[in-house]
Amino acid sequence: MATATEKPPSSSSSSNPSTKPALPPGMVIGPDGKPCKICTAFRNWKPRVDKPQQAQNGAQGVSGQQKTAAMMAAFASGTGFAANSQQQASTVTAPVPEPDPYARPENCPPDVEQLGRSTWTFLHTTAAYYPDKPTMAHRVNMLSLLRALPVLYPCSVCATHLGETMKTHPPDVSSRAALSRWLCEQHNEVNERLGKEKFDCSIEKLDERWKDGPADGSCD
Ligand SMILES: Cc1cc2nc3c(=O)[nH]c(=O)nc-3n(C[C@H](O)[C@H](O)[C@H](O)COP(=O)(O)OP(=O)(O)OC[C@H]3O[C@@H](n4cnc5c(N)ncnc54)[C@H](O)[C@@H]3O)c2cc1C
């Protein structure tokens, strides 16, 4: 998967290169050669920038963490306790956490990770409830759903990879177990590409994750 380097391909335009800001290094470039936001994890399109310590700590140069540590030390030694509860209320104030400028509001559009997690949840759960003995209608509709993904999945880079692996490893919609395993293997192919651990594709493990929950009843 191509990612942006210091200078994006688009910044080499001869018209006015200096007006185009450099892309974040982790931004994924789509098949059209343009930055693909839905192919990129949010943390890569808005990478954190370490601010100088002084600026982060505010005017007194003391961070929230340092304030908390000092307060805890005072309490531990006894010197932090006020003589009476009224005085305590007036002298001890909880440190106000600094707002995280990189935190995303809940209602933002998804990034590649949120979209991926939601899609896998839908696909694995649908496979977990697919019939053991599917009718022709079940098979046809499931095949249509899966074959639509390389065409319609919004992360174009992901869709292209999926289309390629589906050519060499076509969907098996012959039963619930076969479909669940096929999806698991597709997901593992992505996991491997992203350097993540592979999942155990036995039907027992898949059912535990996507249908029944663990035997200890923690999800009941
Ligand atoms: C079709 C498709 C293609 C994608 N291609 C790309 C891509 O090219 N590049 C990219 O950056 N991202 C891609 N993604 C997104 C990526 O797969 C992840 O969804 C995303 O990185 C978030 O990962 P996660 O670690 O939260 O867990 P996810 O990988 O989303 O997994 C969610 C949960 O599924 C379970 N799980 C994990 N592996 C398996 C498995 N093999 N079988 C069953 N259950 C499993 C685990 O319990 C896990 O917590 C793709 C997503 C989809 C649906």
PDB file of C-alpha atoms and ligand atoms in Angstrom, residues 1 28 38-41 43-44 111-121 123-124 149-150 153 155-163 166 180-191 193-194 196-201 205-206 209-210, ligand 1:
ATOM      1  CA  MET A   1       0.000   0.000   0.000  1.00  0.00           C
ATOM      2  CA  VAL A  28      -2.388   6.280   2.115  1.00  0.00           C
ATOM      3  CA  ILE A  38     -10.917   6.426   4.165  1.00  0.00           C
ATOM      4  CA  CYS A  39      -7.880   4.167   3.448  1.00  0.00           C
ATOM      5  CA  THR A  40      -5.942   5.792   6.301  1.00  0.00           C
ATOM      6  CA  ALA A  41      -6.075   5.454  10.090  1.00  0.00           C
ATOM      7  CA  ARG A  43      -3.824   8.827  13.767  1.00  0.00           C
ATOM      8  CA  ASN A  44      -1.916   8.855  10.462  1.00  0.00           C
ATOM      9  CA  ASP A 111     -11.419   5.963   9.351  1.00  0.00           C
ATOM     10  CA  VAL A 112     -10.060   2.754   7.804  1.00  0.00           C
ATOM     11  CA  GLU A 113      -9.929   1.033  11.212  1.00  0.00           C
ATOM     12  CA  GLN A 114     -13.432   1.853  12.391  1.00  0.00           C
ATOM     13  CA  LEU A 115     -14.857   0.961   8.992  1.00  0.00           C
ATOM     14  CA  GLY A 116     -12.867  -2.292   9.017  1.00  0.00           C
ATOM     15  CA  ARG A 117     -13.944  -3.332  12.513  1.00  0.00           C
ATOM     16  CA  SER A 118     -17.595  -2.618  11.722  1.00  0.00           C
ATOM     17  CA  THR A 119     -17.463  -4.464   8.405  1.00  0.00           C
ATOM     18  CA  TRP A 120     -15.726  -7.521   9.856  1.00  0.00           C
ATOM     19  CA  THR A 121     -18.282  -7.554  12.690  1.00  0.00           C
ATOM     20  CA  LEU A 123     -19.499 -10.184   7.905  1.00  0.00           C
ATOM     21  CA  HIS A 124     -18.366 -12.630  10.609  1.00  0.00           C
ATOM     22  CA  LEU A 149     -17.244  -5.723  -1.704  1.00  0.00           C
ATOM     23  CA  PRO A 150     -14.296  -5.357  -4.120  1.00  0.00           C
ATOM     24  CA  TYR A 153     -16.007  -1.088  -0.294  1.00  0.00           C
ATOM     25  CA  CYS A 155     -11.475   1.970   1.183  1.00  0.00           C
ATOM     26  CA  SER A 156     -10.381   1.539  -2.419  1.00  0.00           C
ATOM     27  CA  VAL A 157      -6.954   0.167  -1.501  1.00  0.00           C
ATOM     28  CA  CYS A 158      -8.595  -2.485   0.730  1.00  0.00           C
ATOM     29  CA  ALA A 159     -11.145  -3.272  -1.992  1.00  0.00           C
ATOM     30  CA  THR A 160      -8.434  -3.815  -4.588  1.00  0.00           C
ATOM     31  CA  HIS A 161      -6.550  -6.249  -2.315  1.00  0.00           C
ATOM     32  CA  LEU A 162      -9.765  -8.110  -1.506  1.00  0.00           C
ATOM     33  CA  GLY A 163     -10.637  -8.423  -5.193  1.00  0.00           C
ATOM     34  CA  MET A 166     -10.988 -13.401  -3.979  1.00  0.00           C
ATOM     35  CA  SER A 180     -17.075 -18.742   8.400  1.00  0.00           C
ATOM     36  CA  ARG A 181     -13.715 -20.333   7.646  1.00  0.00           C
ATOM     37  CA  TRP A 182     -13.415 -18.596   4.273  1.00  0.00           C
ATOM     38  CA  LEU A 183     -14.080 -15.205   5.852  1.00  0.00           C
ATOM     39  CA  CYS A 184     -11.638 -15.933   8.639  1.00  0.00           C
ATOM     40  CA  GLU A 185      -8.952 -16.713   6.075  1.00  0.00           C
ATOM     41  CA  GLN A 186      -9.686 -13.496   4.187  1.00  0.00           C
ATOM     42  CA  HIS A 187      -9.458 -11.550   7.418  1.00  0.00           C
ATOM     43  CA  ASN A 188      -6.206 -13.342   8.283  1.00  0.00           C
ATOM     44  CA  GLU A 189      -4.782 -12.336   4.925  1.00  0.00           C
ATOM     45  CA  VAL A 190      -5.386  -8.682   5.881  1.00  0.00           C
ATOM     46  CA  ASN A 191      -4.086  -9.301   9.419  1.00  0.00           C
ATOM     47  CA  ARG A 193      -0.422  -7.815   5.608  1.00  0.00           C
ATOM     48  CA  LEU A 194      -0.883  -5.382   8.501  1.00  0.00           C
ATOM     49  CA  LYS A 196      -1.238  -8.482  13.100  1.00  0.00           C
ATOM     50  CA  GLU A 197      -1.716 -11.897  14.702  1.00  0.00           C
ATOM     51  CA  LYS A 198      -3.647 -14.543  12.788  1.00  0.00           C
ATOM     52  CA  PHE A 199      -6.933 -15.801  14.217  1.00  0.00           C
ATOM     53  CA  ASP A 200      -7.617 -19.523  14.811  1.00  0.00           C
ATOM     54  CA  CYS A 201     -10.109 -20.365  12.035  1.00  0.00           C
ATOM     55  CA  LYS A 205     -13.107 -20.439  17.999  1.00  0.00           C
ATOM     56  CA  LEU A 206     -15.150 -18.574  15.400  1.00  0.00           C
ATOM     57  CA  ARG A 209     -16.007 -15.029  19.088  1.00  0.00           C
ATOM     58  CA  TRP A 210     -18.996 -14.296  16.864  1.00  0.00           C
TER      59      TRP A 210
HETATM   60  C1  LIG B   1     -12.538  -6.407   3.459  1.00  0.00           C
HETATM   61  C2  LIG B   1     -11.571  -5.596   4.293  1.00  0.00           C
HETATM   62  C3  LIG B   1     -10.310  -5.297   3.808  1.00  0.00           C
HETATM   63  C4  LIG B   1      -9.452  -4.488   4.554  1.00  0.00           C
HETATM   64  N1  LIG B   1      -8.242  -4.170   4.033  1.00  0.00           N
HETATM   65  C5  LIG B   1      -7.416  -3.327   4.717  1.00  0.00           C
HETATM   66  C6  LIG B   1      -6.205  -2.895   4.156  1.00  0.00           C
HETATM   67  O1  LIG B   1      -5.866  -3.253   3.027  1.00  0.00           O
HETATM   68  N2  LIG B   1      -5.443  -2.034   4.879  1.00  0.00           N
HETATM   69  C7  LIG B   1      -5.827  -1.592   6.124  1.00  0.00           C
HETATM   70  O2  LIG B   1      -5.112  -0.804   6.741  1.00  0.00           O
HETATM   71  N3  LIG B   1      -6.973  -2.024   6.685  1.00  0.00           N
HETATM   72  C8  LIG B   1      -7.777  -2.864   6.017  1.00  0.00           C
HETATM   73  N4  LIG B   1      -8.956  -3.270   6.582  1.00  0.00           N
HETATM   74  C9  LIG B   1      -9.242  -2.907   7.998  1.00  0.00           C
HETATM   75  C10 LIG B   1      -8.524  -3.922   8.951  1.00  0.00           C
HETATM   76  O3  LIG B   1      -8.779  -5.252   8.575  1.00  0.00           O
HETATM   77  C11 LIG B   1      -8.996  -3.752  10.398  1.00  0.00           C
HETATM   78  O4  LIG B   1     -10.394  -3.823  10.452  1.00  0.00           O
HETATM   79  C12 LIG B   1      -8.552  -2.468  11.066  1.00  0.00           C
HETATM   80  O5  LIG B   1      -7.153  -2.345  10.956  1.00  0.00           O
HETATM   81  C13 LIG B   1      -8.931  -2.471  12.567  1.00  0.00           C
HETATM   82  O6  LIG B   1      -8.270  -3.585  13.156  1.00  0.00           O
HETATM   83  P1  LIG B   1      -8.527  -4.128  14.595  1.00  0.00           P
HETATM   84  O7  LIG B   1      -7.192  -4.560  15.125  1.00  0.00           O
HETATM   85  O8  LIG B   1      -9.332  -3.208  15.407  1.00  0.00           O
HETATM   86  O9  LIG B   1      -9.392  -5.466  14.460  1.00  0.00           O
HETATM   87  P2  LIG B   1     -10.070  -6.104  13.154  1.00  0.00           P
HETATM   88  O10 LIG B   1      -9.007  -6.672  12.264  1.00  0.00           O
HETATM   89  O11 LIG B   1     -11.036  -5.150  12.562  1.00  0.00           O
HETATM   90  O12 LIG B   1     -10.846  -7.321  13.810  1.00  0.00           O
HETATM   91  C14 LIG B   1     -11.986  -7.144  14.638  1.00  0.00           C
HETATM   92  C15 LIG B   1     -12.088  -8.348  15.547  1.00  0.00           C
HETATM   93  O13 LIG B   1     -12.233  -9.498  14.742  1.00  0.00           O
HETATM   94  C16 LIG B   1     -11.606 -10.622  15.356  1.00  0.00           C
HETATM   95  N5  LIG B   1     -10.743 -11.224  14.350  1.00  0.00           N
HETATM   96  C17 LIG B   1      -9.496 -10.874  13.981  1.00  0.00           C
HETATM   97  N6  LIG B   1      -9.073 -11.638  12.979  1.00  0.00           N
HETATM   98  C18 LIG B   1     -10.074 -12.481  12.697  1.00  0.00           C
HETATM   99  C19 LIG B   1     -10.235 -13.527  11.745  1.00  0.00           C
HETATM  100  N7  LIG B   1      -9.288 -13.859  10.888  1.00  0.00           N
HETATM  101  N8  LIG B   1     -11.402 -14.201  11.714  1.00  0.00           N
HETATM  102  C20 LIG B   1     -12.391 -13.881  12.589  1.00  0.00           C
HETATM  103  N9  LIG B   1     -12.308 -12.905  13.507  1.00  0.00           N
HETATM  104  C21 LIG B   1     -11.155 -12.224  13.559  1.00  0.00           C
HETATM  105  C22 LIG B   1     -10.836 -10.115  16.554  1.00  0.00           C
HETATM  106  O14 LIG B   1     -11.557 -10.473  17.722  1.00  0.00           O
HETATM  107  C23 LIG B   1     -10.835  -8.612  16.369  1.00  0.00           C
HETATM  108  O15 LIG B   1     -10.872  -7.917  17.575  1.00  0.00           O
HETATM  109  C24 LIG B   1      -9.842  -4.044   5.850  1.00  0.00           C
HETATM  110  C25 LIG B   1     -11.116  -4.362   6.328  1.00  0.00           C
HETATM  111  C26 LIG B   1     -11.972  -5.120   5.569  1.00  0.00           C
HETATM  112  C27 LIG B   1     -13.350  -5.429   6.084  1.00  0.00           C
END
